[in-house]
Amino acid sequence: MIAIGIIPARYSSSRFPGKPLAKILGMSLIERVYQRAILSGLDKVLVATDDHRIENEILSFGGNVVMTGEHVSGTDRVAEACKNEKCDIVVNIQGDEPLINPEVINTVIKSLKANTWADISTAATIITNKYKVDDPNIVKVVFNKEGKSIYFSRSRIPYNRSLNTDYYKHIGIYAYKKEFLNKFVELPQSNLEISESLEQLRAIENNYNIHVSVVEYDSIGVDIPSDIKNVEDILKKKRYDSVI
């Protein structure tokens, strides 16, 4: 099965305009994400964008890029970008995680291949800081013994009556079966999706299956300009992993 990775990237951002081109120790954010992605087992990696400044940046370091129309979500952009690609699996890689672990990408690909009942594969990690459980910016997920997701929420799930419950943070990476992705973007937004502002709930409400792999990796994203320094500090200390 052929698996490709697509990194959706847009220039406009209310909190950080031009974020993909922001420099992190002399290298753009989008190049750092790209360079991490190609260390995985993906057969091909490309950036999907509607901005020529980002296109020029990708071309400047010899990367693959495809121009798309304007889209509300990264998933819609990924779906358009993969239409002419010969592949079976499409991995949506967040464009604001310059330290993405290539093994997490490999994990979601392997899980989608192994769990034939799944339409989507994603990842989660145990929340070790109890104060983060109630943070609405950290999406929680619950799943059954097979790894099939039951629900995603910005709220604390499940309710911890016994005081010994593990909480799992959802990591925003998705591997889709290409045929499913084409169907998914045609579905109308669902009620739970709108309520929680979580796109993956559209799949659950329409009876599609999501497999969740538990990994040790915890995502470190760049949301605002001040996050750049946090990433640079990690890179300088080379304490993230051995392939930086």
CSV table of C-alpha atoms in Angstrom, one decimal:
chain,number,residue,atom,x,y,z
A,1,MET,CA,0.0,0.0,0.0
A,2,ILE,CA,1.3,3.4,-1.0
A,3,ALA,CA,1.3,6.0,1.8
A,4,ILE,CA,1.9,9.7,1.2
A,5,GLY,CA,2.1,12.6,3.7
A,6,ILE,CA,0.6,16.0,3.1
A,7,ILE,CA,1.3,19.1,5.1
A,8,PRO,CA,-1.4,21.7,4.7
A,9,ALA,CA,-0.1,25.2,5.1
A,10,ARG,CA,-1.7,28.6,4.9
A,11,TYR,CA,-0.2,32.1,5.2
A,12,SER,CA,-3.0,33.8,7.0
A,13,SER,CA,-3.4,33.2,10.7
A,14,SER,CA,-5.2,35.5,13.2
A,15,ARG,CA,-2.6,34.7,16.0
A,16,PHE,CA,0.5,34.3,13.8
A,17,PRO,CA,0.4,35.6,10.2
A,18,GLY,CA,3.0,34.1,8.0
A,19,LYS,CA,3.7,31.3,10.5
A,20,PRO,CA,4.9,28.7,8.0
A,21,LEU,CA,7.7,31.0,7.0
A,22,ALA,CA,8.8,31.9,10.5
A,23,LYS,CA,12.5,31.1,11.1
A,24,ILE,CA,13.5,28.6,13.7
A,25,LEU,CA,17.3,28.7,14.1
A,26,GLY,CA,17.6,29.9,10.5
A,27,MET,CA,15.2,27.4,9.0
A,28,SER,CA,11.6,28.0,8.2
A,29,LEU,CA,8.9,26.3,10.3
A,30,ILE,CA,7.5,24.6,7.2
A,31,GLU,CA,10.9,23.2,6.2
A,32,ARG,CA,11.5,21.8,9.6
A,33,VAL,CA,8.1,20.0,9.5
A,34,TYR,CA,8.9,18.7,6.0
A,35,GLN,CA,12.4,17.5,6.9
A,36,ARG,CA,11.0,15.6,9.9
A,37,ALA,CA,8.3,14.0,7.8
A,38,ILE,CA,10.7,12.7,5.1
A,39,LEU,CA,12.6,10.7,7.9
A,40,SER,CA,9.5,8.5,8.2
A,41,GLY,CA,8.5,5.6,6.0
A,42,LEU,CA,6.2,7.7,3.8
A,43,ASP,CA,6.5,7.1,0.1
A,44,LYS,CA,6.2,10.8,-0.7
A,45,VAL,CA,5.8,14.0,1.3
A,46,LEU,CA,4.3,17.2,-0.1
A,47,VAL,CA,3.0,20.6,1.1
A,48,ALA,CA,-0.4,21.8,0.1
A,49,THR,CA,-0.9,25.6,0.1
A,50,ASP,CA,-2.8,28.4,-1.6
A,51,ASP,CA,-0.1,30.9,-1.1
A,52,HIS,CA,2.8,31.5,-3.6
A,53,ARG,CA,5.1,32.7,-0.8
A,54,ILE,CA,4.9,29.3,0.8
A,55,GLU,CA,5.2,27.6,-2.6
A,56,ASN,CA,8.4,29.4,-3.3
A,57,GLU,CA,9.8,28.5,0.1
A,58,ILE,CA,9.1,24.8,-0.5
A,59,LEU,CA,10.7,25.0,-4.0
A,60,SER,CA,13.8,26.7,-2.6
A,61,PHE,CA,14.8,23.7,-0.6
A,62,GLY,CA,13.7,21.2,-3.2
A,63,GLY,CA,10.5,20.0,-1.6
A,64,ASN,CA,7.3,18.9,-3.2
A,65,VAL,CA,4.4,21.3,-3.2
A,66,VAL,CA,0.9,21.5,-4.7
A,67,MET,CA,-1.2,24.6,-5.0
A,68,THR,CA,-4.8,24.3,-3.9
A,69,GLY,CA,-7.8,26.6,-3.7
A,70,GLU,CA,-8.8,28.3,-0.5
A,71,HIS,CA,-10.2,26.0,2.2
A,72,VAL,CA,-11.7,26.4,5.7
A,73,SER,CA,-9.9,23.4,7.0
A,74,GLY,CA,-6.6,21.6,6.5
A,75,THR,CA,-8.5,18.3,5.9
A,76,ASP,CA,-10.2,19.9,2.9
A,77,ARG,CA,-6.9,21.1,1.6
A,78,VAL,CA,-5.3,17.7,2.0
A,79,ALA,CA,-8.3,16.1,0.2
A,80,GLU,CA,-7.9,18.3,-2.8
A,81,ALA,CA,-4.1,17.9,-2.9
A,82,CYS,CA,-4.3,14.1,-3.0
A,83,LYS,CA,-6.8,13.8,-5.7
A,84,ASN,CA,-4.2,13.3,-8.5
A,85,GLU,CA,-1.8,11.3,-6.3
A,86,LYS,CA,-1.6,7.5,-6.7
A,87,CYS,CA,-1.9,6.3,-3.1
A,88,ASP,CA,-3.9,4.2,-0.7
A,89,ILE,CA,-3.2,6.1,2.5
A,90,VAL,CA,-3.0,9.8,3.1
A,91,VAL,CA,-1.4,11.2,6.3
A,92,ASN,CA,-2.4,14.7,7.3
A,93,ILE,CA,0.6,16.1,9.1
A,94,GLN,CA,0.2,19.3,11.1
A,95,GLY,CA,2.3,22.2,9.6
A,96,ASP,CA,3.0,23.7,13.0
A,97,GLU,CA,4.9,20.8,14.7
A,98,PRO,CA,8.6,21.2,13.8
A,99,LEU,CA,9.6,18.5,16.2
A,100,ILE,CA,7.2,15.8,14.9
A,101,ASN,CA,8.6,12.4,15.6
A,102,PRO,CA,8.8,10.4,12.4
A,103,GLU,CA,8.0,7.2,14.3
A,104,VAL,CA,4.5,8.7,15.2
A,105,ILE,CA,3.9,9.0,11.4
A,106,ASN,CA,5.0,5.4,10.9
A,107,THR,CA,2.7,4.3,13.8
A,108,VAL,CA,-0.5,5.7,12.4
A,109,ILE,CA,0.3,4.2,9.0
A,110,LYS,CA,1.0,0.8,10.4
A,111,SER,CA,-2.2,0.9,12.6
A,112,LEU,CA,-4.4,1.8,9.6
A,113,LYS,CA,-2.9,-1.1,7.7
A,114,ALA,CA,-3.2,-3.6,10.6
A,115,ASN,CA,-6.8,-2.6,11.7
A,116,THR,CA,-8.7,-3.2,8.5
A,117,TRP,CA,-12.0,-2.0,10.2
A,118,ALA,CA,-10.6,1.5,10.7
A,119,ASP,CA,-11.2,4.4,8.2
A,120,ILE,CA,-8.8,6.7,10.1
A,121,SER,CA,-5.8,6.2,12.4
A,122,THR,CA,-4.6,8.7,14.9
A,123,ALA,CA,-2.5,8.9,18.1
A,124,ALA,CA,-2.8,9.8,21.7
A,125,THR,CA,-0.5,10.0,24.8
A,126,ILE,CA,-1.1,9.8,28.5
A,127,ILE,CA,-1.6,13.2,30.2
A,128,THR,CA,1.0,13.3,33.0
A,129,ASN,CA,0.2,16.8,34.3
A,130,LYS,CA,-3.2,16.6,36.1
A,131,TYR,CA,-3.6,20.4,35.6
A,132,LYS,CA,-3.8,20.0,31.9
A,133,VAL,CA,-6.8,17.6,32.0
A,134,ASP,CA,-9.3,20.5,32.2
A,135,ASP,CA,-7.6,22.7,29.6
A,136,PRO,CA,-10.1,23.0,26.7
A,137,ASN,CA,-7.1,23.5,24.3
A,138,ILE,CA,-6.0,19.9,25.0
A,139,VAL,CA,-8.3,17.5,23.3
A,140,LYS,CA,-9.0,14.3,25.3
A,141,VAL,CA,-10.0,11.0,23.8
A,142,VAL,CA,-11.5,7.7,25.1
A,143,PHE,CA,-11.3,4.4,23.3
A,144,ASN,CA,-12.0,0.7,23.8
A,145,LYS,CA,-9.7,-2.2,24.2
A,146,GLU,CA,-9.3,-2.5,20.4
A,147,GLY,CA,-8.2,1.1,20.2
A,148,LYS,CA,-11.4,2.1,18.5
A,149,SER,CA,-12.3,5.7,19.5
A,150,ILE,CA,-15.5,6.3,21.5
A,151,TYR,CA,-15.3,10.1,21.8
A,152,PHE,CA,-13.1,13.1,21.6
A,153,SER,CA,-13.7,16.2,23.8
A,154,ARG,CA,-12.3,19.4,25.1
A,155,SER,CA,-13.8,18.5,28.4
A,156,ARG,CA,-12.5,16.0,31.0
A,157,ILE,CA,-13.5,12.6,29.8
A,158,PRO,CA,-14.2,10.2,31.4
A,159,TYR,CA,-15.5,11.6,34.7
A,160,ASN,CA,-13.0,10.4,37.3
A,161,ARG,CA,-15.1,9.1,40.1
A,162,SER,CA,-12.6,6.5,41.2
A,163,LEU,CA,-9.6,8.8,41.2
A,164,ASN,CA,-7.4,6.3,39.3
A,165,THR,CA,-8.4,7.1,35.7
A,166,ASP,CA,-5.8,7.7,33.0
A,167,TYR,CA,-6.5,10.6,30.6
A,168,TYR,CA,-5.3,10.7,27.0
A,169,LYS,CA,-4.3,13.7,25.0
A,170,HIS,CA,-5.2,13.4,21.3
A,171,ILE,CA,-2.3,14.2,19.0
A,172,GLY,CA,-3.5,15.8,15.8
A,173,ILE,CA,-2.1,13.5,13.2
A,174,TYR,CA,-4.4,11.5,10.9
A,175,ALA,CA,-3.9,8.7,8.5
A,176,TYR,CA,-6.8,8.2,6.1
A,177,LYS,CA,-7.8,5.6,3.7
A,178,LYS,CA,-7.9,7.7,0.5
A,179,GLU,CA,-11.3,6.4,-0.5
A,180,PHE,CA,-12.7,7.4,2.9
A,181,LEU,CA,-11.1,10.9,2.8
A,182,ASN,CA,-12.9,11.7,-0.4
A,183,LYS,CA,-16.2,10.7,1.2
A,184,PHE,CA,-15.5,12.5,4.5
A,185,VAL,CA,-15.0,16.0,3.0
A,186,GLU,CA,-18.4,15.7,1.3
A,187,LEU,CA,-20.2,15.1,4.5
A,188,PRO,CA,-21.9,18.1,6.2
A,189,GLN,CA,-20.6,19.2,9.5
A,190,SER,CA,-22.2,17.3,12.4
A,191,ASN,CA,-23.8,18.6,15.6
A,192,LEU,CA,-21.1,17.3,17.9
A,193,GLU,CA,-18.4,18.5,15.6
A,194,ILE,CA,-19.8,22.0,15.7
A,195,SER,CA,-20.4,21.9,19.5
A,196,GLU,CA,-16.8,20.8,20.3
A,197,SER,CA,-15.1,22.3,17.2
A,198,LEU,CA,-13.5,18.9,16.5
A,199,GLU,CA,-13.7,17.7,13.0
A,200,GLN,CA,-13.0,14.0,13.9
A,201,LEU,CA,-16.5,13.8,15.5
A,202,ARG,CA,-18.0,14.1,12.1
A,203,ALA,CA,-16.6,10.7,11.3
A,204,ILE,CA,-17.9,9.2,14.6
A,205,GLU,CA,-21.4,10.6,14.1
A,206,ASN,CA,-21.5,9.1,10.6
A,207,ASN,CA,-20.5,5.6,11.9
A,208,TYR,CA,-16.9,5.7,10.6
A,209,ASN,CA,-14.2,4.1,12.7
A,210,ILE,CA,-11.1,5.8,14.1
A,211,HIS,CA,-8.2,3.7,15.6
A,212,VAL,CA,-6.2,5.3,18.3
A,213,SER,CA,-2.5,4.3,19.0
A,214,VAL,CA,-1.0,5.2,22.3
A,215,VAL,CA,2.5,6.7,21.9
A,216,GLU,CA,5.0,8.3,24.2
A,217,TYR,CA,5.5,11.4,22.0
A,218,ASP,CA,3.8,14.6,23.1
A,219,SER,CA,3.3,17.2,20.4
A,220,ILE,CA,5.0,20.5,20.7
A,221,GLY,CA,3.3,23.0,18.4
A,222,VAL,CA,3.9,26.6,17.3
A,223,ASP,CA,0.7,28.6,17.8
A,224,ILE,CA,2.0,32.1,18.6
A,225,PRO,CA,5.4,33.8,18.0
A,226,SER,CA,6.6,33.2,21.5
A,227,ASP,CA,6.4,29.5,20.9
A,228,ILE,CA,9.4,29.8,18.6
A,229,LYS,CA,11.8,30.3,21.5
A,230,ASN,CA,10.5,27.1,23.2
A,231,VAL,CA,11.3,25.1,20.1
A,232,GLU,CA,14.7,26.7,19.6
A,233,ASP,CA,15.6,26.0,23.3
A,234,ILE,CA,14.8,22.3,22.7
A,235,LEU,CA,16.8,22.2,19.5
A,236,LYS,CA,19.8,23.9,21.1
A,237,LYS,CA,19.9,21.4,23.9
A,238,LYS,CA,19.3,18.5,21.4
A,239,ARG,CA,17.2,16.9,24.1
A,240,TYR,CA,14.2,16.0,21.9
A,241,ASP,CA,15.4,12.9,20.1
A,242,SER,CA,18.5,11.6,18.3
A,243,VAL,CA,17.5,12.5,14.8
A,244,ILE,CA,17.4,16.3,15.2
